[in-house]
């Protein structure tokens, strides 16, 4: 009778040990995988904020570009009026023509035809109106370029920090490792029938939910953050240069000085506004795709946290 009793004791000890090992593996997963969801929620929130910030900056740069192009047309009309006023004031206004009228746009050609009907005093009034409009548009371009610069600087700062750091990556790796260990221990316990059905069910839920971390390419989150930071940095540089150039082009000294220099500065400011718009759009795209990746990771984290609570 002693041999069966010893065998029974050994069997019970083995079952208890297997149950203990499985229970310990379950608790290890619960410890290693807890808290990841909260970290990803913060990443998702900051990526959303950065998408909004860079979107505003892109819009501001677009406004600056549109305003700059409108200013260019206004400046052309000013040149046209000044050319008319330079000619013989004693001549009949209908006989005054701009030398390079054939090079003007259709819009300005129509504008010229309207000018032919005006007296010199009326032309001076028109000149004052368009000059004020040009200055206003120049100020708007400068202001919106400054806004685009500020948002790009903010976007670069947010993108530079909104990434998975080493500690967080280590935590996710530890979770994945704990899940792998649980999977092995559960498989052995299933084969020898030593585990309780409730333990197997609980382990299966954890493995199914938290095991999804293995399918995520979390490195892409950091790559997109880096791309957004670079693009925002480029946008900030172009925006700053455009702001300075636009402000310089719109000063009274420049406007009353070399006409070619003024035109060059305005053209450069418009080009820089276009570049800032493109850089901001690229940064916005990087942030939007980063959100998509983070959302996928956050979904996995939420499902894992739910399994841990059961």
Coordinates of C-alpha atoms in Angstrom, one line a residue:
X1 CA 0.0 0.0 0.0
X2 CA 3.0 2.3 0.6
X3 CA 3.9 2.5 -3.1
X4 CA 0.5 3.8 -4.4
X5 CA 0.4 6.3 -1.6
X6 CA 3.9 7.7 -2.5
X7 CA 2.9 7.8 -6.2
X8 CA -0.3 9.6 -5.4
X9 CA 1.7 12.1 -3.3
X10 CA 4.2 12.7 -6.1
X11 CA 1.4 13.2 -8.6
X12 CA -0.4 15.7 -6.4
X13 CA 2.9 17.5 -5.8
X14 CA 3.5 17.7 -9.6
X15 CA 0.0 19.0 -10.3
X16 CA 0.4 21.6 -7.5
X17 CA 3.8 22.7 -8.9
X18 CA 2.4 22.9 -12.4
X19 CA -0.6 24.9 -11.2
X20 CA 1.8 27.2 -9.3
X21 CA 4.0 27.8 -12.3
X22 CA 1.0 28.6 -14.5
X23 CA -0.4 30.9 -11.9
X24 CA 3.0 32.7 -11.6
X25 CA 3.3 33.0 -15.3
X26 CA -0.2 34.6 -15.5
X27 CA 0.7 37.1 -12.7
X28 CA 4.0 37.8 -14.5
X29 CA 2.1 38.8 -17.7
X30 CA -0.3 40.9 -15.6
X31 CA 2.6 42.8 -14.1
X32 CA 4.7 43.2 -17.3
X33 CA 1.8 44.3 -19.5
X34 CA 0.0 46.7 -17.2
X35 CA 0.2 50.4 -17.9
X36 CA 1.2 50.2 -21.6
X37 CA -2.3 51.4 -22.6
X38 CA -1.8 54.7 -20.6
X39 CA 1.5 55.4 -22.3
X40 CA 0.0 54.9 -25.8
X41 CA -3.0 57.2 -24.9
X42 CA -0.6 60.0 -24.2
X43 CA 1.3 59.3 -27.5
X44 CA -2.0 59.3 -29.4
X45 CA -3.1 62.6 -27.8
X46 CA 0.2 64.4 -28.6
X47 CA 0.2 63.1 -32.2
X48 CA -3.4 64.4 -32.6
X49 CA -2.3 67.8 -31.1
X50 CA 0.6 67.9 -33.5
X51 CA -1.5 67.1 -36.5
X52 CA -3.8 70.0 -35.6
X53 CA -0.8 72.3 -35.0
X54 CA 0.9 71.6 -38.3
X55 CA -2.4 71.7 -40.1
X56 CA -2.9 75.3 -38.8
X57 CA 0.6 76.1 -39.9
X58 CA 0.1 74.7 -43.3
X59 CA -3.1 76.7 -43.7
X60 CA -1.3 79.9 -42.5
X61 CA 1.5 79.3 -45.0
X62 CA -1.1 78.7 -47.7
X63 CA -2.8 82.0 -46.8
X64 CA 0.6 83.7 -47.0
X65 CA 1.2 82.3 -50.5
X66 CA -2.3 83.3 -51.7
X67 CA -1.9 86.8 -50.2
X68 CA 1.5 87.2 -51.7
X69 CA 0.2 86.3 -55.2
X70 CA -2.7 88.8 -54.7
X71 CA -0.1 91.4 -53.7
X72 CA 1.9 90.7 -56.8
X73 CA -1.1 91.5 -59.0
X74 CA -1.8 94.7 -57.0
X75 CA 1.8 95.8 -57.4
X76 CA 1.5 95.2 -61.1
X77 CA -1.5 97.5 -61.2
X78 CA 0.4 100.1 -59.2
X79 CA 3.2 100.0 -61.8
X80 CA 0.6 100.5 -64.5
X81 CA -0.9 103.5 -62.8
X82 CA 2.6 105.0 -62.1
X83 CA 3.5 104.5 -65.8
X84 CA 0.4 106.4 -66.9
X85 CA 1.1 109.2 -64.4
X86 CA 4.7 109.6 -65.6
X87 CA 3.6 110.4 -69.1
X88 CA 2.6 113.8 -70.4
X89 CA 0.0 115.2 -68.0
X90 CA -1.2 117.5 -70.8
X91 CA -2.0 114.7 -73.1
X92 CA -5.5 113.4 -73.4
X93 CA -5.9 110.5 -71.1
X94 CA -7.4 108.3 -73.8
X95 CA -4.1 108.7 -75.7
X96 CA -1.9 107.4 -72.9
X97 CA -0.8 103.8 -73.3
X98 CA 1.6 101.6 -71.5
X99 CA 4.6 100.6 -73.6
X100 CA 4.5 96.9 -72.6
X101 CA 0.7 96.6 -72.5
X102 CA 0.9 93.4 -74.7
X103 CA 2.8 91.7 -71.9
X104 CA 0.1 92.3 -69.3
X105 CA -2.3 89.7 -68.1
X106 CA -5.8 89.8 -69.4
X107 CA -6.9 91.1 -66.0
X108 CA -4.5 93.9 -66.1
X109 CA -5.3 94.7 -69.7
X110 CA -8.9 95.1 -68.7
X111 CA -7.7 97.3 -65.8
X112 CA -5.7 99.4 -68.2
X113 CA -8.7 100.0 -70.3
X114 CA -10.6 101.2 -67.2
X115 CA -7.7 103.5 -66.3
X116 CA -7.9 105.2 -69.7
X117 CA -11.2 106.7 -68.6
X118 CA -9.7 108.4 -65.5
X119 CA -8.4 111.9 -65.0
X120 CA -4.9 112.3 -63.4
X121 CA -6.5 113.2 -60.1
X122 CA -8.5 110.1 -60.2
X123 CA -5.4 108.1 -61.1
X124 CA -3.6 109.5 -58.1
X125 CA -6.6 108.4 -55.9
X126 CA -6.5 105.0 -57.5
X127 CA -2.7 104.8 -56.9
X128 CA -3.2 105.6 -53.2
X129 CA -5.9 103.0 -52.8
X130 CA -3.8 100.3 -54.5
X131 CA -0.7 101.2 -52.6
X132 CA -2.5 100.9 -49.3
X133 CA -4.0 97.6 -50.4
X134 CA -0.5 96.4 -51.4
X135 CA 0.9 97.3 -47.9
X136 CA -2.1 95.6 -46.2
X137 CA -1.5 92.4 -48.2
X138 CA 2.2 92.5 -47.5
X139 CA 1.4 92.8 -43.8
X140 CA -1.0 89.9 -43.9
X141 CA 1.6 87.8 -45.7
X142 CA 4.2 88.6 -43.1
X143 CA 1.8 87.9 -40.3
X144 CA 0.7 84.5 -41.6
X145 CA 4.3 83.5 -42.4
X146 CA 5.2 84.3 -38.8
X147 CA 2.2 82.2 -37.6
X148 CA 3.3 79.3 -39.9
X149 CA 6.9 79.6 -38.5
X150 CA 5.7 79.5 -34.9
X151 CA 3.5 76.4 -35.5
X152 CA 6.3 74.6 -37.4
X153 CA 8.6 75.3 -34.5
X154 CA 6.0 73.9 -32.1
X155 CA 5.4 70.9 -34.4
X156 CA 9.1 70.1 -34.5
X157 CA 9.3 70.2 -30.7
X158 CA 6.3 68.0 -30.2
X159 CA 7.3 65.5 -32.9
X160 CA 10.8 65.3 -31.4
X161 CA 9.5 64.1 -28.1
X162 CA 6.4 62.1 -29.2
X163 CA 8.1 58.8 -29.6
X164 CA 8.6 55.5 -27.9
X165 CA 11.6 55.8 -25.6
X166 CA 14.0 53.0 -24.5
X167 CA 12.1 52.4 -21.2
X168 CA 8.8 52.1 -22.9
X169 CA 10.2 49.9 -25.6
X170 CA 11.7 47.7 -22.9
X171 CA 8.4 47.5 -21.1
X172 CA 6.7 46.3 -24.3
X173 CA 9.5 43.8 -24.9
X174 CA 9.1 42.5 -21.3
X175 CA 5.4 42.1 -21.9
X176 CA 5.9 40.2 -25.1
X177 CA 8.5 38.0 -23.3
X178 CA 6.1 37.3 -20.4
X179 CA 3.4 36.3 -22.9
X180 CA 5.7 33.9 -24.7
X181 CA 6.7 32.3 -21.4
X182 CA 3.0 31.9 -20.4
X183 CA 2.3 30.3 -23.8
X184 CA 5.0 27.7 -23.2
X185 CA 4.0 26.9 -19.6
X186 CA 0.3 26.7 -20.6
X187 CA 1.1 24.3 -23.4
X188 CA 3.0 22.0 -21.0
X189 CA 0.2 22.2 -18.4
X190 CA -2.4 21.4 -21.1
X191 CA -0.5 18.4 -22.4
X192 CA -0.1 16.8 -18.9
X193 CA -3.5 17.9 -17.8
X194 CA -2.1 19.4 -14.6
X195 CA -3.7 22.9 -14.9
X196 CA -7.2 24.0 -13.8
X197 CA -9.6 24.7 -16.7
X198 CA -10.0 28.3 -15.3
X199 CA -6.3 28.8 -15.5
X200 CA -6.1 27.6 -19.1
X201 CA -9.0 29.9 -20.1
X202 CA -7.4 32.9 -18.4
X203 CA -4.0 32.2 -20.0
X204 CA -5.6 31.8 -23.4
X205 CA -7.3 35.2 -23.2
X206 CA -4.0 36.9 -22.1
X207 CA -2.0 35.2 -24.9
X208 CA -4.6 36.0 -27.5
X209 CA -4.9 39.7 -26.5
X210 CA -1.4 40.6 -25.3
X211 CA 0.3 38.4 -27.9
X212 CA -0.7 40.9 -30.5
X213 CA 2.2 43.2 -29.5
X214 CA 4.4 40.8 -31.5
X215 CA 2.5 41.9 -34.7
X216 CA 3.1 45.6 -34.2
X217 CA 5.8 47.5 -36.0
X218 CA 6.3 50.1 -33.2
X219 CA 9.5 51.4 -34.8
X220 CA 7.4 53.1 -37.4
X221 CA 6.0 55.4 -34.7
X222 CA 9.5 56.8 -34.1
X223 CA 10.2 56.9 -37.9
X224 CA 7.1 59.0 -38.5
X225 CA 7.9 61.2 -35.5
X226 CA 11.4 61.8 -37.0
X227 CA 9.9 62.6 -40.4
X228 CA 7.5 65.1 -38.9
X229 CA 10.2 66.7 -36.9
X230 CA 12.4 67.1 -39.9
X231 CA 9.6 68.5 -42.1
X232 CA 8.5 70.9 -39.4
X233 CA 12.1 72.0 -38.9
X234 CA 12.4 72.7 -42.6
X235 CA 9.0 74.6 -42.6
X236 CA 10.2 76.6 -39.6
X237 CA 13.4 77.6 -41.4
X238 CA 11.6 78.5 -44.6
X239 CA 8.9 80.3 -42.7
X240 CA 11.4 82.4 -40.7
X241 CA 13.3 83.4 -43.9
X242 CA 9.9 84.2 -45.6
X243 CA 8.8 86.3 -42.7
X244 CA 11.9 88.4 -42.7
X245 CA 11.9 88.7 -46.5
X246 CA 8.2 89.6 -46.6
X247 CA 8.7 92.3 -43.9
X248 CA 11.7 93.7 -45.7
X249 CA 9.9 93.8 -49.0
X250 CA 7.0 95.8 -47.5
X251 CA 9.0 98.6 -45.8
X252 CA 8.6 102.1 -47.1
X253 CA 12.3 102.2 -47.8
X254 CA 12.1 99.2 -50.1
X255 CA 8.9 100.3 -51.8
X256 CA 10.3 103.7 -52.5
X257 CA 13.7 102.5 -53.6
X258 CA 14.9 100.0 -56.2
X259 CA 11.8 98.6 -58.0
X260 CA 13.6 95.5 -59.1
X261 CA 14.9 94.8 -55.6
X262 CA 11.3 95.1 -54.3
X263 CA 10.0 92.8 -56.9
X264 CA 12.8 90.2 -56.2
X265 CA 12.1 90.3 -52.4
X266 CA 8.3 89.8 -53.0
X267 CA 8.9 86.9 -55.4
X268 CA 11.3 85.3 -52.9
X269 CA 8.8 85.7 -50.1
X270 CA 6.1 84.0 -52.2
X271 CA 8.5 81.2 -53.1
X272 CA 9.3 80.7 -49.4
X273 CA 5.6 80.7 -48.5
X274 CA 5.1 78.0 -51.0
X275 CA 8.0 76.0 -49.6
X276 CA 6.6 76.4 -46.0
X277 CA 3.2 75.2 -47.2
X278 CA 4.7 72.1 -48.7
X279 CA 6.9 71.3 -45.7
X280 CA 3.9 71.8 -43.4
X281 CA 1.7 69.5 -45.5
X282 CA 4.4 66.8 -45.4
X283 CA 4.7 67.1 -41.6
X284 CA 0.9 66.9 -41.2
X285 CA 0.9 63.7 -43.3
X286 CA 3.7 62.2 -41.1
X287 CA 1.7 63.1 -38.0
X288 CA -1.6 61.7 -39.4
X289 CA 0.1 58.3 -40.3
X290 CA 1.7 58.2 -36.9
X291 CA -1.7 58.5 -35.3
X292 CA -2.9 55.6 -37.4
X293 CA 0.0 53.4 -36.2
X294 CA -0.5 54.5 -32.6
X295 CA -4.2 53.8 -32.8
X296 CA -3.5 50.3 -33.8
X297 CA -1.1 49.8 -30.9
X298 CA -3.6 51.5 -28.5
X299 CA -6.3 49.0 -29.6
X300 CA -4.0 46.1 -28.9
X301 CA -3.1 47.7 -25.5
X302 CA -6.8 48.2 -24.6
X303 CA -7.6 44.5 -25.5
X304 CA -4.6 43.4 -23.5
X305 CA -5.6 45.4 -20.4
X306 CA -9.1 44.0 -20.6
X307 CA -7.7 40.5 -20.6
X308 CA -5.5 41.3 -17.6
X309 CA -8.5 42.4 -15.6
X310 CA -10.3 39.1 -16.1

